[in-house]
Amino acid sequence: MLTVNAYAAPSATGDLIPTTIERRDVGPHDVLIDIKFAGICHSDIHTVRGDWGPQSYPLAPGHEIAGVVAEVGSAVTRHRVGDRVGVGCMVNSCGECANCQAGEEQFCLAGNTGTYGAVDRDGTITQGGYSTHVVVTEAFVLRIPDGLDLDVAAPLLCAGITTYSPLRHWGAGPGRNVAIVGLGGLGHMAVKLAHAMGATVTVLSQSLKKQEDGLRLGADHYRATSDETTFTDLAGSFDLIVNTVSAAIDINAYLQLLKLDGALVNVGAPADPLPVQAFSLITGRRSFAGSMIGGIRETQEMLDFCAEHGIGAEIEVVPASKINDAYERVLASDVRYRFVIDAATF
Ligand code: NAP
Ligand code: ZN
């Protein structure tokens, strides 16, 4: 066992505090990673605060991990000491079910093992990337291409793949009109990725405060959802809408913005339901769908795509002592556009 520094939530209501956690010994198929940066995802906040159900505490969150391989097990073939690597939202899956066989480990029929707060195979509760080191089975460790700095690469492991996967699945590309709802961590990655894929991109944000940034990141248009004319002007405009909002919004209003056969894909995961009226769907053969992160193969594809197109996250690096302040700023939609913790400060 390795005892390492970490930041963890003691309960659903307490601030995150410095602590130590245990990492297992490096097994034959394991990789020990010296963490350099860990992104702060809104899911970390939902989870530690109990939005998605009760948790086991203390809980160290963090599933946007970038670092360097410090040690490998005797049977490891994919990674070597010194490699630049990343870990996202899952650290294991059964490997045998139809979905795992198809490379969609996130939808493992036995349930994937989440990077934190999940029951690991040895019965312990997984602890995430707000820490100095992590031990992960090699198949769930991604290669970070040379062209990407580790700090801007960390958020790709969740925000990047969570938006890349639906953009690919629903065919974002030249000639397609794509709207991104919410310009936060996921939203700003969605704008960069959809633009790089060749789609025409519109940001739908609560206000025009971040318009200049949105256009710089690759959006062609930027509209405020607080302005009612946005919904009348853009009715029937989009082939695809990706909703990244962390709170419940009026999905029916957004469905009206789709063309015939268009799809609204939800990646935001609010605790509250998102009620949909049948008529919002049937009057335009519209779809309302969801998407969750992406498989390991697709995550590597996304990292390679980002390196090829020079895409990283827009980040604000913070020391571990500022995690609780960063959480409050994320909750206030005051993030430009991802907080990344410097792991040297754990
Ligand atoms: P974030 O950085 O906080 O971004 C969310 C954005 O939503 C905000 O920046 C804001 O954008 C908008 N927003 C927030 N509250 C709103 C409200 N009440 N009404 C309208 N718009 C609002 O969060 P994130 O890290 O990108 O995560 C977004 C959501 O995706 C979270 O629920 C997270 O748990 C979920 N998630 C899902 C997956 C998955 O696999 N499906 C993976 C990761 C995260 P504007 O200021 O531009 O309006
Ligand atoms: Zn996340």
Short mmCIF file of C-alpha atoms and ligand atoms in Angstrom, two decimals:
data_model
loop_
_atom_site.label_atom_id
_atom_site.label_comp_id
_atom_site.label_asym_id
_atom_site.label_seq_id
_atom_site.Cartn_x
_atom_site.Cartn_y
_atom_site.Cartn_z
CA MET A 1 0.00 0.00 0.00
CA LEU A 2 1.04 3.53 -0.77
CA THR A 3 -0.22 6.35 1.46
CA VAL A 4 -0.58 9.56 -0.56
CA ASN A 5 -1.77 13.13 -0.04
CA ALA A 6 -5.26 14.00 -1.26
CA TYR A 7 -8.18 16.39 -0.80
CA ALA A 8 -11.46 14.76 0.19
CA ALA A 9 -14.99 15.70 1.20
CA PRO A 10 -15.72 14.52 4.78
CA SER A 11 -19.50 14.63 4.18
CA ALA A 12 -22.10 15.95 1.73
CA THR A 13 -22.05 19.35 3.42
CA GLY A 14 -18.44 19.82 4.52
CA ASP A 15 -15.70 21.58 2.57
CA LEU A 16 -12.99 19.42 1.01
CA ILE A 17 -9.98 19.12 3.33
CA PRO A 18 -6.42 17.83 3.06
CA THR A 19 -6.04 14.19 4.03
CA THR A 20 -4.23 11.00 3.02
CA ILE A 21 -5.61 8.02 1.11
CA GLU A 22 -4.31 4.52 0.35
CA ARG A 23 -3.38 3.31 -3.12
CA ARG A 24 -3.06 -0.41 -3.74
CA ASP A 25 0.26 -2.06 -4.51
CA VAL A 26 1.08 -2.10 -8.21
CA GLY A 27 -0.23 -5.46 -9.53
CA PRO A 28 0.99 -7.19 -12.72
CA HIS A 29 -1.41 -5.21 -14.96
CA ASP A 30 -1.31 -1.93 -13.02
CA VAL A 31 0.27 1.43 -13.72
CA LEU A 32 1.29 3.86 -10.95
CA ILE A 33 0.74 7.44 -12.13
CA ASP A 34 2.43 10.49 -10.67
CA ILE A 35 -0.48 12.93 -11.05
CA LYS A 36 0.45 16.39 -12.34
CA PHE A 37 -2.99 17.96 -12.87
CA ALA A 38 -6.61 17.14 -12.01
CA GLY A 39 -9.57 18.96 -13.53
CA ILE A 40 -12.63 20.02 -11.55
CA CYS A 41 -15.78 18.69 -13.22
CA HIS A 42 -19.27 19.77 -12.16
CA SER A 43 -19.90 16.02 -11.61
CA ASP A 44 -17.38 16.16 -8.73
CA ILE A 45 -19.63 18.73 -7.06
CA HIS A 46 -22.87 16.84 -7.81
CA THR A 47 -21.31 13.68 -6.37
CA VAL A 48 -19.70 14.95 -3.17
CA ARG A 49 -22.79 17.01 -2.33
CA GLY A 50 -25.08 13.99 -2.72
CA ASP A 51 -27.10 15.32 -5.70
CA TRP A 52 -26.98 11.87 -7.30
CA GLY A 53 -27.55 9.85 -4.12
CA PRO A 54 -25.70 8.91 -0.95
CA GLN A 55 -21.92 8.46 -1.04
CA SER A 56 -19.30 6.83 1.09
CA TYR A 57 -17.15 9.47 2.89
CA PRO A 58 -14.44 10.65 3.06
CA LEU A 59 -14.47 10.90 -0.72
CA ALA A 60 -11.69 12.29 -2.91
CA PRO A 61 -13.22 13.21 -6.28
CA GLY A 62 -11.43 13.90 -9.58
CA HIS A 63 -11.80 12.10 -12.90
CA GLU A 64 -9.81 14.34 -15.21
CA ILE A 65 -6.32 13.09 -14.42
CA ALA A 66 -3.11 13.85 -16.31
CA GLY A 67 0.31 12.69 -15.17
CA VAL A 68 3.42 10.63 -15.80
CA VAL A 69 3.91 6.88 -15.37
CA ALA A 70 6.08 6.24 -12.30
CA GLU A 71 5.98 2.43 -12.18
CA VAL A 72 4.46 -0.41 -14.19
CA GLY A 73 3.48 -3.97 -13.25
CA SER A 74 5.38 -6.97 -14.61
CA ALA A 75 2.76 -7.78 -17.29
CA VAL A 76 2.11 -4.22 -18.51
CA THR A 77 2.68 -3.78 -22.25
CA ARG A 78 0.86 -0.54 -23.17
CA HIS A 79 2.72 1.99 -21.01
CA ARG A 80 6.28 2.63 -19.86
CA VAL A 81 7.83 4.60 -17.02
CA GLY A 82 8.00 8.25 -18.07
CA ASP A 83 5.01 8.11 -20.47
CA ARG A 84 2.53 11.00 -20.33
CA VAL A 85 -0.86 9.51 -19.53
CA GLY A 86 -4.41 10.29 -18.49
CA VAL A 87 -7.30 8.67 -16.65
CA GLY A 88 -10.94 9.65 -17.05
CA CYS A 89 -14.21 8.69 -15.40
CA MET A 90 -13.75 4.93 -15.18
CA VAL A 91 -10.94 2.66 -14.03
CA ASN A 92 -12.37 -0.76 -14.89
CA SER A 93 -15.23 -2.74 -16.42
CA CYS A 94 -16.07 -6.45 -16.86
CA GLY A 95 -14.41 -6.60 -20.30
CA GLU A 96 -16.69 -9.46 -21.35
CA CYS A 97 -20.22 -8.16 -21.90
CA ALA A 98 -21.48 -7.08 -25.32
CA ASN A 99 -20.93 -3.40 -24.59
CA CYS A 100 -17.37 -3.88 -23.32
CA GLN A 101 -16.62 -6.07 -26.34
CA ALA A 102 -17.93 -3.26 -28.55
CA GLY A 103 -15.52 -0.80 -26.89
CA GLU A 104 -18.33 0.97 -25.00
CA GLU A 105 -16.99 0.18 -21.53
CA GLN A 106 -18.89 3.14 -20.07
CA PHE A 107 -22.05 1.12 -20.67
CA CYS A 108 -20.65 -2.13 -19.19
CA LEU A 109 -23.64 -4.33 -18.39
CA ALA A 110 -22.10 -5.19 -15.02
CA GLY A 111 -21.51 -1.47 -14.39
CA ASN A 112 -18.21 0.26 -15.04
CA THR A 113 -16.02 1.03 -12.03
CA GLY A 114 -16.07 4.80 -11.54
CA THR A 115 -12.76 6.54 -10.81
CA TYR A 116 -14.10 7.61 -7.42
CA GLY A 117 -16.92 6.58 -5.11
CA ALA A 118 -17.36 3.15 -6.73
CA VAL A 119 -16.86 -0.31 -5.25
CA ASP A 120 -13.64 -1.68 -6.72
CA ARG A 121 -13.07 -5.38 -7.40
CA ASP A 122 -11.24 -5.77 -4.09
CA GLY A 123 -14.26 -4.32 -2.26
CA THR A 124 -12.64 -0.97 -1.45
CA ILE A 125 -14.17 2.35 -2.51
CA THR A 126 -12.29 4.03 -5.37
CA GLN A 127 -10.72 7.43 -4.69
CA GLY A 128 -10.21 9.97 -7.45
CA GLY A 129 -7.60 12.28 -8.87
CA TYR A 130 -7.49 15.06 -6.23
CA SER A 131 -4.33 13.35 -5.10
CA THR A 132 -0.64 12.95 -5.89
CA HIS A 133 -0.72 9.37 -7.24
CA VAL A 134 -3.17 6.78 -8.52
CA VAL A 135 -2.89 3.08 -9.43
CA VAL A 136 -4.98 2.03 -12.44
CA THR A 137 -5.19 -1.12 -14.55
CA GLU A 138 -3.34 -0.44 -17.82
CA ALA A 139 -6.33 -0.85 -20.15
CA PHE A 140 -7.97 2.24 -18.60
CA VAL A 141 -4.90 4.45 -18.91
CA LEU A 142 -4.83 6.73 -21.97
CA ARG A 143 -1.82 8.03 -23.87
CA ILE A 144 -1.54 11.84 -23.95
CA PRO A 145 0.04 12.81 -27.28
CA ASP A 146 3.24 14.88 -27.22
CA GLY A 147 1.57 17.96 -28.71
CA LEU A 148 -0.72 18.42 -25.70
CA ASP A 149 0.44 20.00 -22.43
CA LEU A 150 -0.70 18.02 -19.39
CA ASP A 151 -2.60 20.91 -17.78
CA VAL A 152 -4.82 21.62 -20.80
CA ALA A 153 -5.13 17.89 -21.53
CA ALA A 154 -6.54 16.93 -18.12
CA PRO A 155 -10.08 18.23 -18.82
CA LEU A 156 -10.19 16.31 -22.09
CA LEU A 157 -10.47 13.09 -20.06
CA CYS A 158 -14.06 13.96 -19.09
CA ALA A 159 -15.26 17.25 -20.64
CA GLY A 160 -13.52 16.41 -23.92
CA ILE A 161 -14.76 12.86 -24.42
CA THR A 162 -18.26 13.60 -23.08
CA THR A 163 -18.80 16.12 -25.86
CA TYR A 164 -16.69 14.45 -28.58
CA SER A 165 -18.67 11.21 -28.38
CA PRO A 166 -22.18 12.61 -29.08
CA LEU A 167 -20.82 15.03 -31.70
CA ARG A 168 -19.36 12.04 -33.56
CA HIS A 169 -22.32 9.73 -32.91
CA TRP A 170 -24.86 12.26 -34.21
CA GLY A 171 -22.68 13.30 -37.15
CA ALA A 172 -21.47 16.84 -36.41
CA GLY A 173 -19.58 17.98 -39.50
CA PRO A 174 -19.69 20.21 -42.57
CA GLY A 175 -23.18 21.36 -43.51
CA ARG A 176 -24.60 20.52 -40.07
CA ASN A 177 -26.01 23.14 -37.74
CA VAL A 178 -25.07 22.36 -34.15
CA ALA A 179 -26.10 24.24 -30.99
CA ILE A 180 -24.29 23.94 -27.69
CA VAL A 181 -26.31 24.87 -24.60
CA GLY A 182 -24.19 26.23 -21.71
CA LEU A 183 -20.65 27.57 -22.08
CA GLY A 184 -18.94 25.92 -19.10
CA GLY A 185 -16.40 23.09 -18.92
CA LEU A 186 -18.22 20.70 -21.23
CA GLY A 187 -19.76 23.44 -23.35
CA HIS A 188 -16.51 25.17 -24.28
CA MET A 189 -14.99 21.83 -25.31
CA ALA A 190 -18.09 21.07 -27.38
CA VAL A 191 -17.67 24.39 -29.21
CA LYS A 192 -14.00 23.72 -30.00
CA LEU A 193 -14.63 20.13 -31.09
CA ALA A 194 -17.75 20.81 -33.21
CA HIS A 195 -15.91 23.66 -34.93
CA ALA A 196 -12.90 21.42 -35.63
CA MET A 197 -15.25 18.79 -37.07
CA GLY A 198 -16.49 21.41 -39.54
CA ALA A 199 -19.98 22.04 -38.19
CA THR A 200 -21.64 25.46 -37.97
CA VAL A 201 -21.78 26.16 -34.25
CA THR A 202 -24.18 28.28 -32.19
CA VAL A 203 -23.77 28.81 -28.44
CA LEU A 204 -26.95 29.16 -26.39
CA SER A 205 -25.88 30.75 -23.11
CA GLN A 206 -27.87 32.39 -20.33
CA SER A 207 -26.48 35.82 -21.28
CA LEU A 208 -24.10 37.46 -23.75
CA LYS A 209 -21.40 37.90 -21.06
CA LYS A 210 -19.11 35.28 -22.62
CA GLN A 211 -19.95 36.04 -26.27
CA GLU A 212 -16.47 37.24 -27.22
CA ASP A 213 -14.91 34.07 -25.78
CA GLY A 214 -17.47 31.84 -27.48
CA LEU A 215 -16.73 33.32 -30.89
CA ARG A 216 -12.97 33.07 -30.28
CA LEU A 217 -13.33 29.39 -29.31
CA GLY A 218 -14.96 28.64 -32.67
CA ALA A 219 -18.66 29.48 -32.46
CA ASP A 220 -20.22 31.07 -35.55
CA HIS A 221 -23.18 32.50 -33.60
CA TYR A 222 -23.90 33.27 -29.96
CA ARG A 223 -27.37 33.87 -28.51
CA ALA A 224 -28.74 34.52 -25.03
CA THR A 225 -31.47 32.20 -23.79
CA SER A 226 -32.75 34.98 -21.50
CA ASP A 227 -33.82 36.80 -24.69
CA GLU A 228 -37.15 35.39 -25.93
CA THR A 229 -36.43 36.31 -29.54
CA THR A 230 -33.66 33.68 -29.51
CA PHE A 231 -36.32 30.97 -29.42
CA THR A 232 -38.48 32.53 -32.16
CA ASP A 233 -35.57 33.46 -34.44
CA LEU A 234 -33.91 30.04 -34.21
CA ALA A 235 -37.02 27.82 -34.36
CA GLY A 236 -36.41 24.80 -36.62
CA SER A 237 -32.70 25.65 -37.14
CA PHE A 238 -30.57 22.83 -35.77
CA ASP A 239 -29.69 19.29 -36.77
CA LEU A 240 -28.20 18.66 -33.34
CA ILE A 241 -28.34 20.34 -29.95
CA VAL A 242 -25.98 19.23 -27.18
CA ASN A 243 -27.23 20.31 -23.76
CA THR A 244 -24.42 20.61 -21.22
CA VAL A 245 -26.37 22.47 -18.52
CA SER A 246 -25.95 21.20 -14.96
CA ALA A 247 -29.45 22.34 -13.90
CA ALA A 248 -32.92 21.43 -15.19
CA ILE A 249 -33.95 23.64 -18.14
CA ASP A 250 -37.15 23.71 -20.22
CA ILE A 251 -36.28 20.98 -22.72
CA ASN A 252 -39.53 21.55 -24.66
CA ALA A 253 -38.45 25.08 -25.58
CA TYR A 254 -35.14 23.77 -26.94
CA LEU A 255 -36.75 20.91 -28.88
CA GLN A 256 -38.59 23.56 -30.94
CA LEU A 257 -35.19 24.72 -32.23
CA LEU A 258 -34.59 21.38 -34.00
CA LYS A 259 -35.16 20.76 -37.71
CA LEU A 260 -37.21 17.78 -38.86
CA ASP A 261 -35.45 14.62 -37.57
CA GLY A 262 -33.11 16.67 -35.38
CA ALA A 263 -31.80 15.39 -32.05
CA LEU A 264 -31.33 17.07 -28.68
CA VAL A 265 -28.69 15.14 -26.78
CA ASN A 266 -28.45 15.65 -23.04
CA VAL A 267 -25.08 15.31 -21.40
CA GLY A 268 -25.88 17.58 -18.45
CA ALA A 269 -26.89 15.49 -15.44
CA PRO A 270 -29.07 17.56 -13.10
CA ALA A 271 -30.60 15.91 -10.08
CA ASP A 272 -34.08 17.12 -11.12
CA PRO A 273 -36.12 15.47 -13.91
CA LEU A 274 -36.27 16.96 -17.41
CA PRO A 275 -39.96 16.63 -18.38
CA VAL A 276 -40.65 16.30 -22.13
CA GLN A 277 -44.05 16.75 -23.78
CA ALA A 278 -44.94 14.18 -26.44
CA PHE A 279 -45.93 16.96 -28.84
CA SER A 280 -42.44 18.46 -28.65
CA LEU A 281 -41.16 15.26 -30.25
CA ILE A 282 -43.94 14.02 -32.53
CA THR A 283 -44.52 17.29 -34.35
CA GLY A 284 -41.04 17.18 -35.94
CA ARG A 285 -40.01 13.51 -35.63
CA ARG A 286 -37.51 14.87 -33.13
CA SER A 287 -35.35 12.82 -30.76
CA PHE A 288 -34.41 13.49 -27.17
CA ALA A 289 -31.36 11.41 -26.26
CA GLY A 290 -28.55 11.13 -23.74
CA SER A 291 -24.86 10.29 -23.83
CA MET A 292 -22.33 9.35 -21.16
CA ILE A 293 -18.57 9.94 -21.51
CA GLY A 294 -17.12 7.55 -24.16
CA GLY A 295 -15.32 4.22 -24.43
CA ILE A 296 -11.57 3.84 -24.01
CA ARG A 297 -10.89 3.48 -27.75
CA GLU A 298 -12.93 6.59 -28.53
CA THR A 299 -11.25 8.52 -25.70
CA GLN A 300 -7.85 7.79 -27.27
CA GLU A 301 -9.26 8.82 -30.66
CA MET A 302 -10.45 12.10 -29.09
CA LEU A 303 -7.02 12.80 -27.54
CA ASP A 304 -5.33 12.15 -30.90
CA PHE A 305 -7.91 14.39 -32.64
CA CYS A 306 -7.22 17.18 -30.14
CA ALA A 307 -3.45 16.90 -30.64
CA GLU A 308 -3.90 16.97 -34.41
CA HIS A 309 -6.12 20.07 -34.24
CA GLY A 310 -4.21 21.83 -31.45
CA ILE A 311 -7.17 21.66 -29.07
CA GLY A 312 -6.79 21.86 -25.29
CA ALA A 313 -9.11 23.15 -22.60
CA GLU A 314 -9.17 26.83 -21.56
CA ILE A 315 -8.04 26.51 -17.97
CA GLU A 316 -7.43 28.34 -14.73
CA VAL A 317 -4.83 26.45 -12.67
CA VAL A 318 -5.51 26.57 -8.92
CA PRO A 319 -3.71 25.19 -5.85
CA ALA A 320 -5.50 22.52 -3.83
CA SER A 321 -6.23 25.07 -1.10
CA LYS A 322 -8.58 26.88 -3.54
CA ILE A 323 -10.76 23.85 -4.43
CA ASN A 324 -13.70 25.00 -2.30
CA ASP A 325 -13.59 28.50 -3.79
CA ALA A 326 -13.44 26.98 -7.26
CA TYR A 327 -16.55 24.89 -6.46
CA GLU A 328 -18.49 28.03 -5.56
CA ARG A 329 -17.41 29.70 -8.78
CA VAL A 330 -18.46 26.68 -10.86
CA LEU A 331 -21.87 26.71 -9.13
CA ALA A 332 -22.20 30.42 -9.98
CA SER A 333 -21.36 29.73 -13.69
CA ASP A 334 -18.20 31.78 -13.10
CA VAL A 335 -15.66 29.43 -14.67
CA ARG A 336 -13.55 30.22 -17.73
CA TYR A 337 -13.67 27.43 -18.60
CA ARG A 338 -12.21 24.65 -16.44
CA PHE A 339 -10.43 24.76 -13.10
CA VAL A 340 -7.41 22.47 -13.01
CA ILE A 341 -5.67 21.65 -9.72
CA ASP A 342 -1.87 21.64 -9.63
CA ALA A 343 -1.16 18.26 -8.02
CA ALA A 344 2.14 19.52 -6.57
CA THR A 345 -0.01 21.40 -4.01
CA PHE A 346 -1.81 18.35 -2.55
P1 NAP B 1 -20.13 23.77 -15.71
O1 NAP B 1 -18.73 24.05 -16.07
O2 NAP B 1 -20.70 24.27 -14.46
O3 NAP B 1 -21.02 24.26 -16.97
C1 NAP B 1 -22.43 24.23 -16.96
C2 NAP B 1 -22.94 25.47 -17.71
O4 NAP B 1 -24.37 25.38 -17.74
C3 NAP B 1 -22.66 26.79 -17.02
O5 NAP B 1 -21.41 27.31 -17.32
C4 NAP B 1 -23.77 27.67 -17.55
O6 NAP B 1 -23.43 28.12 -18.85
C5 NAP B 1 -24.92 26.68 -17.71
N1 NAP B 1 -25.86 26.76 -16.56
C6 NAP B 1 -25.59 26.52 -15.24
N2 NAP B 1 -26.69 26.67 -14.49
C7 NAP B 1 -27.68 27.00 -15.34
C8 NAP B 1 -29.07 27.26 -15.18
N3 NAP B 1 -29.65 27.23 -13.96
N4 NAP B 1 -29.80 27.56 -16.28
C9 NAP B 1 -29.23 27.60 -17.50
N5 NAP B 1 -27.92 27.35 -17.71
C10 NAP B 1 -27.17 27.06 -16.65
O7 NAP B 1 -20.40 22.19 -15.66
P2 NAP B 1 -19.70 21.02 -16.52
O8 NAP B 1 -18.55 20.49 -15.74
O9 NAP B 1 -19.54 21.46 -17.90
O10 NAP B 1 -20.83 19.89 -16.42
C11 NAP B 1 -22.12 20.14 -16.96
C12 NAP B 1 -23.06 19.01 -16.62
O11 NAP B 1 -22.68 17.84 -17.32
C13 NAP B 1 -23.08 18.62 -15.14
O12 NAP B 1 -24.43 18.29 -14.79
C14 NAP B 1 -22.21 17.38 -15.10
O13 NAP B 1 -22.50 16.52 -14.02
C15 NAP B 1 -22.59 16.74 -16.41
N6 NAP B 1 -21.63 15.77 -16.94
C16 NAP B 1 -22.13 14.72 -17.61
C17 NAP B 1 -21.27 13.80 -18.19
C18 NAP B 1 -21.81 12.69 -19.01
O14 NAP B 1 -21.11 11.71 -19.22
N7 NAP B 1 -23.03 12.79 -19.52
C19 NAP B 1 -19.90 13.97 -18.03
C20 NAP B 1 -19.42 15.07 -17.36
C21 NAP B 1 -20.29 15.98 -16.81
P3 NAP B 1 -23.81 29.62 -19.36
O15 NAP B 1 -23.24 30.52 -18.31
O16 NAP B 1 -23.13 29.71 -20.68
O17 NAP B 1 -25.30 29.70 -19.46
ZN ZN B 2 -16.70 14.85 -15.39
#
